[in-house]
Structures are given as C-alpha cells and as structure tokens.
Amino acid sequence: MSPLITPQPLSAIWVYLSASPLMGLTVTLLAYQGAFWVYKRAGFHPLANPVLLAVVTLVTLLTVTGVPYQRYFDGAQFVHFLLGPATVALALPLHAQLKKVWSMIVPVLVALVVGCLVAALSAIAIGHLLGASTATLMSLAPKSVTMPIAMGIAERNGGLPSLAAVLVMVTGILGAVTAPYLFNAMGLKDPAVRGFAIGVAAHGIGTARAFQSSEQAGAFSALAMGLNGALTALLLPVILPWVRIWTG
C-alpha cells in the first residue's frame, strides 16, 4: 500500500518555503533572535554584536541556498518599513534629556561640526592614499550617516549607492564593536559624551549599542545621528565637488 504523502527531499522543501513572502521576515527575526541569544550568553561583549552576527548568518544562508537577495528582501521589507517608526520613537528618550542637552549645547554643536567633517574628510584622505577611485571616494564620504542619506549623497555626487550602503553598515558595526574599548581607553565616562560620539560616528547601529549602555547615552546618540545626517547632507554636496577636482 503506497503512502498518501510522498516524502520530499529537504532541498525541495526549502524551495517551497523560500518562495513564501514571509520567509524573509521569519529568517530575519530568527537570525537576530539567535544572534541576541549569543550576545547575551557572551555577557553582552561588544565583539558579539548581534547585528554583525545576524548579518553574517543571513549572508551565509542566502549564499548557501542560492536565494536571490531581492526575493529575500520582498519578504523582509516589513522590517525595513519599521525603521521609520523606530527612528521617530527615538524622540521620546531624547525629550527626557532636553535639560541636559541645553546645558551642553555649545560642546554638542562643536562636536557635531568637527565629527561630521572628520568622519567624511578622514575617509576621503585614507581612501585617496590607498589609491581608491573617485567613485569609491564619493561612496566613502557619507559612511557615518544613515543608509538612505548616504546612498542619496553618493548617487548625486558620482558614487555608488550600493557600495555606500555596504560601507555604512560596516562603519556602524565597527563603531558599535570598538567604541566601548576606545571610550574606556580615553577615560570617557559621561554617558552623554559617549552616546553623542558613537551617534556621530556609527549612526543607527551605534545608537542601538548606546541604548544598551543607558537611556541617556542612547538619547544623545539618537540626537547625534539625526543632526549629523542633516549636517552631512548639507555640507558634503559643497565639499565633494572640490574633492573630485583634488583627486583629478
């Protein structure tokens, strides 16, 4: 007597599941949940950053299974949509720190301008010394701002939006991983100062790391991320044409 259901190989099952529009969302949530479990088990060690672990897991999975990125993104785009409300929600902890912000308004503005310029110009200078092309330099310059702003700046100035997106992600992960060690080595203990610094340098991923430290650090990081994005969008279109002339 033949079975009612014929057993299918695992590869066939995966093909069926990968075609589901919710597969990308499910895999993304599971990857991050697993990464966060590892992060927690590691005592919240910076090197076990959950974003880094989740990205590595997803890239490996997509590469091994041969699932096109666009198909994955079609299912995971709800997470992308939630970035908007999540960014707006950062105003709540920031509102609770308004008194502290106003008491530090002068150093905040100075740090913002210096951080914005150093983040962009140092990347351009290092890239130029290493022989990077002009398109690569245009993609490197906005690496310390959120991805949509960075991709727009790169595209308008002859850069590569896809490369800019990768550089933004790498910058955020490196900032979140290394910032605690740098702050401790420099003797920086004020959570507002630590938060603002990581927000300027490592945008949203750094801000997520700052919130794990304290609400005040997270609030100042969110402030830095927003202000740096706006200032970079204003300054780089003025600076980058001169960089193109300089790099020939």
CSV table of C-alpha atoms in Angstrom, one decimal:
chain,number,residue,atom,x,y,z
A,1,MET,CA,0.0,0.0,0.0
A,2,SER,CA,1.6,3.3,-1.1
A,3,PRO,CA,1.7,6.2,1.4
A,4,LEU,CA,-0.7,9.1,1.0
A,5,ILE,CA,2.1,11.6,1.1
A,6,THR,CA,5.3,11.0,-0.8
A,7,PRO,CA,8.4,12.2,1.3
A,8,GLN,CA,10.1,15.1,-0.3
A,9,PRO,CA,13.9,15.8,-0.1
A,10,LEU,CA,15.0,18.7,2.1
A,11,SER,CA,16.0,20.7,-1.0
A,12,ALA,CA,12.5,20.6,-2.4
A,13,ILE,CA,11.0,21.7,0.9
A,14,TRP,CA,13.4,24.6,1.1
A,15,VAL,CA,12.5,25.7,-2.5
A,16,TYR,CA,8.8,25.7,-1.4
A,17,LEU,CA,9.5,27.7,1.8
A,18,SER,CA,11.8,30.2,0.1
A,19,ALA,CA,9.0,31.1,-2.3
A,20,SER,CA,6.8,32.3,0.6
A,21,PRO,CA,6.7,36.1,1.0
A,22,LEU,CA,7.0,35.7,4.8
A,23,MET,CA,10.2,33.6,4.6
A,24,GLY,CA,12.5,36.6,4.5
A,25,LEU,CA,10.8,38.1,7.6
A,26,THR,CA,10.9,34.8,9.5
A,27,VAL,CA,14.5,34.1,8.7
A,28,THR,CA,15.5,37.7,9.7
A,29,LEU,CA,13.7,37.6,13.0
A,30,LEU,CA,15.2,34.1,13.8
A,31,ALA,CA,18.7,35.2,12.8
A,32,TYR,CA,18.6,38.2,15.1
A,33,GLN,CA,17.0,36.4,17.9
A,34,GLY,CA,19.7,33.7,17.7
A,35,ALA,CA,22.4,36.4,17.5
A,36,PHE,CA,21.0,38.2,20.5
A,37,TRP,CA,21.0,34.9,22.5
A,38,VAL,CA,24.7,34.5,21.7
A,39,TYR,CA,25.3,38.2,22.6
A,40,LYS,CA,23.5,37.7,26.0
A,41,ARG,CA,25.4,34.4,26.6
A,42,ALA,CA,28.6,36.2,25.9
A,43,GLY,CA,27.9,38.7,28.7
A,44,PHE,CA,27.0,41.5,26.1
A,45,HIS,CA,30.5,41.5,24.9
A,46,PRO,CA,30.9,44.1,22.1
A,47,LEU,CA,32.6,41.6,19.8
A,48,ALA,CA,29.5,39.5,19.9
A,49,ASN,CA,27.4,42.3,18.4
A,50,PRO,CA,24.0,40.8,17.4
A,51,VAL,CA,23.7,42.9,14.2
A,52,LEU,CA,27.1,41.6,13.0
A,53,LEU,CA,26.2,38.0,13.9
A,54,ALA,CA,22.7,38.3,12.2
A,55,VAL,CA,24.2,39.8,9.0
A,56,VAL,CA,26.8,37.1,8.8
A,57,THR,CA,24.1,34.4,9.3
A,58,LEU,CA,21.8,35.8,6.7
A,59,VAL,CA,24.5,36.3,4.1
A,60,THR,CA,25.8,32.8,4.7
A,61,LEU,CA,22.2,31.3,4.4
A,62,LEU,CA,21.4,33.2,1.2
A,63,THR,CA,24.7,32.2,-0.4
A,64,VAL,CA,24.4,28.6,0.5
A,65,THR,CA,20.8,28.3,-0.6
A,66,GLY,CA,21.2,30.4,-3.7
A,67,VAL,CA,18.1,32.6,-2.8
A,68,PRO,CA,18.3,35.9,-4.7
A,69,TYR,CA,18.6,39.0,-2.4
A,70,GLN,CA,15.5,40.6,-4.0
A,71,ARG,CA,13.4,37.6,-3.1
A,72,TYR,CA,14.6,37.7,0.4
A,73,PHE,CA,14.0,41.4,0.7
A,74,ASP,CA,10.5,41.1,-0.7
A,75,GLY,CA,9.6,39.1,2.4
A,76,ALA,CA,11.7,41.0,4.9
A,77,GLN,CA,10.8,44.5,3.8
A,78,PHE,CA,8.3,44.9,6.7
A,79,VAL,CA,11.4,45.2,9.0
A,80,HIS,CA,12.7,47.9,6.7
A,81,PHE,CA,9.3,49.7,7.0
A,82,LEU,CA,9.6,49.7,10.8
A,83,LEU,CA,12.8,51.7,10.6
A,84,GLY,CA,10.7,54.8,10.1
A,85,PRO,CA,8.5,54.5,13.2
A,86,ALA,CA,11.6,53.3,15.2
A,87,THR,CA,13.5,56.4,14.3
A,88,VAL,CA,10.6,58.7,15.2
A,89,ALA,CA,10.3,56.9,18.5
A,90,LEU,CA,13.8,58.0,19.4
A,91,ALA,CA,12.4,61.4,20.2
A,92,LEU,CA,10.8,60.1,23.4
A,93,PRO,CA,14.1,59.4,25.3
A,94,LEU,CA,15.6,62.5,23.8
A,95,HIS,CA,12.7,64.6,25.2
A,96,ALA,CA,13.5,63.3,28.6
A,97,GLN,CA,17.1,64.6,28.2
A,98,LEU,CA,16.3,68.1,26.9
A,99,LYS,CA,17.6,69.8,30.0
A,100,LYS,CA,20.9,68.0,29.8
A,101,VAL,CA,21.1,68.8,26.0
A,102,TRP,CA,20.5,72.5,26.5
A,103,SER,CA,23.2,72.6,29.3
A,104,MET,CA,25.7,71.2,26.8
A,105,ILE,CA,24.5,72.9,23.6
A,106,VAL,CA,27.8,74.6,22.8
A,107,PRO,CA,30.0,71.5,23.1
A,108,VAL,CA,27.3,69.5,21.3
A,109,LEU,CA,27.4,71.8,18.3
A,110,VAL,CA,31.2,71.9,18.2
A,111,ALA,CA,31.4,68.2,18.4
A,112,LEU,CA,28.8,67.8,15.7
A,113,VAL,CA,30.6,70.0,13.2
A,114,VAL,CA,34.1,68.5,14.0
A,115,GLY,CA,32.7,65.0,14.0
A,116,CYS,CA,30.9,65.5,10.7
A,117,LEU,CA,34.0,66.9,8.9
A,118,VAL,CA,36.5,64.4,10.4
A,119,ALA,CA,34.3,61.4,9.5
A,120,ALA,CA,34.0,62.5,5.9
A,121,LEU,CA,37.4,64.0,5.2
A,122,SER,CA,39.4,61.3,7.0
A,123,ALA,CA,37.7,58.6,5.0
A,124,ILE,CA,38.4,60.5,1.7
A,125,ALA,CA,42.0,61.1,2.7
A,126,ILE,CA,42.7,57.5,3.6
A,127,GLY,CA,40.9,56.2,0.5
A,128,HIS,CA,42.9,58.5,-1.7
A,129,LEU,CA,46.2,57.4,-0.1
A,130,LEU,CA,45.3,53.8,-0.8
A,131,GLY,CA,44.6,54.6,-4.4
A,132,ALA,CA,40.8,54.4,-4.4
A,133,SER,CA,38.9,55.6,-7.4
A,134,THR,CA,36.9,58.8,-7.4
A,135,ALA,CA,33.6,56.9,-7.3
A,136,THR,CA,34.8,54.9,-4.3
A,137,LEU,CA,35.8,58.2,-2.5
A,138,MET,CA,32.3,59.6,-3.2
A,139,SER,CA,30.9,56.4,-1.6
A,140,LEU,CA,33.2,56.6,1.4
A,141,ALA,CA,32.5,60.2,2.3
A,142,PRO,CA,29.0,59.7,3.8
A,143,LYS,CA,29.8,56.4,5.6
A,144,SER,CA,28.9,57.8,9.0
A,145,VAL,CA,25.3,58.7,8.3
A,146,THR,CA,22.2,56.6,8.0
A,147,MET,CA,21.9,54.5,4.9
A,148,PRO,CA,19.2,56.4,2.9
A,149,ILE,CA,21.1,59.7,3.3
A,150,ALA,CA,24.4,58.1,2.5
A,151,MET,CA,23.1,56.4,-0.7
A,152,GLY,CA,21.5,59.7,-1.8
A,153,ILE,CA,24.6,61.7,-1.3
A,154,ALA,CA,26.8,59.1,-3.1
A,155,GLU,CA,24.4,58.8,-6.1
A,156,ARG,CA,24.2,62.6,-6.6
A,157,ASN,CA,28.0,63.0,-6.5
A,158,GLY,CA,29.1,60.2,-8.8
A,159,GLY,CA,29.4,57.5,-6.1
A,160,LEU,CA,28.0,54.0,-6.0
A,161,PRO,CA,24.8,53.8,-3.8
A,162,SER,CA,25.2,50.0,-3.3
A,163,LEU,CA,28.9,50.5,-2.1
A,164,ALA,CA,27.8,53.4,0.1
A,165,ALA,CA,25.2,51.1,1.8
A,166,VAL,CA,27.8,48.4,2.5
A,167,LEU,CA,30.2,51.0,3.9
A,168,VAL,CA,27.5,52.5,6.1
A,169,MET,CA,26.7,49.0,7.5
A,170,VAL,CA,30.4,48.2,8.1
A,171,THR,CA,31.0,51.5,9.8
A,172,GLY,CA,28.1,51.1,12.1
A,173,ILE,CA,29.1,47.6,13.1
A,174,LEU,CA,32.8,48.6,13.7
A,175,GLY,CA,31.7,51.6,15.7
A,176,ALA,CA,29.4,49.6,17.9
A,177,VAL,CA,32.1,46.9,18.5
A,178,THR,CA,35.1,49.2,19.1
A,179,ALA,CA,33.6,52.3,20.7
A,180,PRO,CA,33.4,50.9,24.3
A,181,TYR,CA,37.1,50.0,24.2
A,182,LEU,CA,38.1,53.4,22.8
A,183,PHE,CA,36.0,55.3,25.3
A,184,ASN,CA,37.4,53.3,28.2
A,185,ALA,CA,41.0,53.8,26.9
A,186,MET,CA,40.3,57.6,26.7
A,187,GLY,CA,38.8,57.7,30.1
A,188,LEU,CA,35.4,58.9,28.8
A,189,LYS,CA,32.8,58.1,31.5
A,190,ASP,CA,29.9,60.6,30.9
A,191,PRO,CA,27.1,58.6,29.1
A,192,ALA,CA,26.1,61.8,27.3
A,193,VAL,CA,29.5,62.2,25.8
A,194,ARG,CA,29.9,58.5,24.9
A,195,GLY,CA,26.5,58.4,23.4
A,196,PHE,CA,27.0,61.6,21.3
A,197,ALA,CA,30.3,60.4,20.0
A,198,ILE,CA,29.1,57.0,18.9
A,199,GLY,CA,26.0,58.5,17.3
A,200,VAL,CA,28.1,60.8,15.1
A,201,ALA,CA,30.5,58.1,14.1
A,202,ALA,CA,28.2,55.0,13.9
A,203,HIS,CA,24.7,56.2,13.2
A,204,GLY,CA,21.8,53.8,13.9
A,205,ILE,CA,23.8,50.7,14.8
A,206,GLY,CA,25.9,52.7,17.2
A,207,THR,CA,22.7,54.2,18.7
A,208,ALA,CA,21.3,50.8,19.3
A,209,ARG,CA,24.5,49.9,21.2
A,210,ALA,CA,24.3,53.1,23.2
A,211,PHE,CA,20.8,52.3,24.4
A,212,GLN,CA,22.1,49.0,25.7
A,213,SER,CA,24.5,51.1,27.9
A,214,SER,CA,22.0,53.6,29.3
A,215,GLU,CA,19.0,55.6,28.2
A,216,GLN,CA,20.9,58.9,28.4
A,217,ALA,CA,23.7,57.5,26.2
A,218,GLY,CA,21.0,56.3,23.7
A,219,ALA,CA,19.2,59.7,23.7
A,220,PHE,CA,22.4,61.6,23.0
A,221,SER,CA,23.4,59.1,20.3
A,222,ALA,CA,20.0,59.5,18.6
A,223,LEU,CA,20.4,63.3,18.7
A,224,ALA,CA,23.9,63.0,17.2
A,225,MET,CA,22.7,60.6,14.5
A,226,GLY,CA,19.9,62.9,13.4
A,227,LEU,CA,21.9,66.1,13.5
A,228,ASN,CA,24.9,64.5,11.7
A,229,GLY,CA,22.7,63.2,9.0
A,230,ALA,CA,21.2,66.6,8.4
A,231,LEU,CA,24.6,68.4,8.5
A,232,THR,CA,26.3,65.9,6.3
A,233,ALA,CA,23.5,66.2,3.7
A,234,LEU,CA,24.1,70.0,3.7
A,235,LEU,CA,27.9,70.0,3.7
A,236,LEU,CA,29.0,67.1,1.5
A,237,PRO,CA,27.4,68.4,-1.7
A,238,VAL,CA,29.6,71.5,-1.2
A,239,ILE,CA,32.7,69.7,-0.3
A,240,LEU,CA,32.7,66.7,-2.7
A,241,PRO,CA,33.0,68.7,-5.9
A,242,TRP,CA,36.2,70.1,-4.6
A,243,VAL,CA,37.3,66.6,-3.7
A,244,ARG,CA,36.7,65.5,-7.3
A,245,ILE,CA,38.9,68.3,-8.5
A,246,TRP,CA,41.6,67.5,-6.0
A,247,THR,CA,41.7,63.8,-6.8
A,248,GLY,CA,41.7,64.6,-10.5
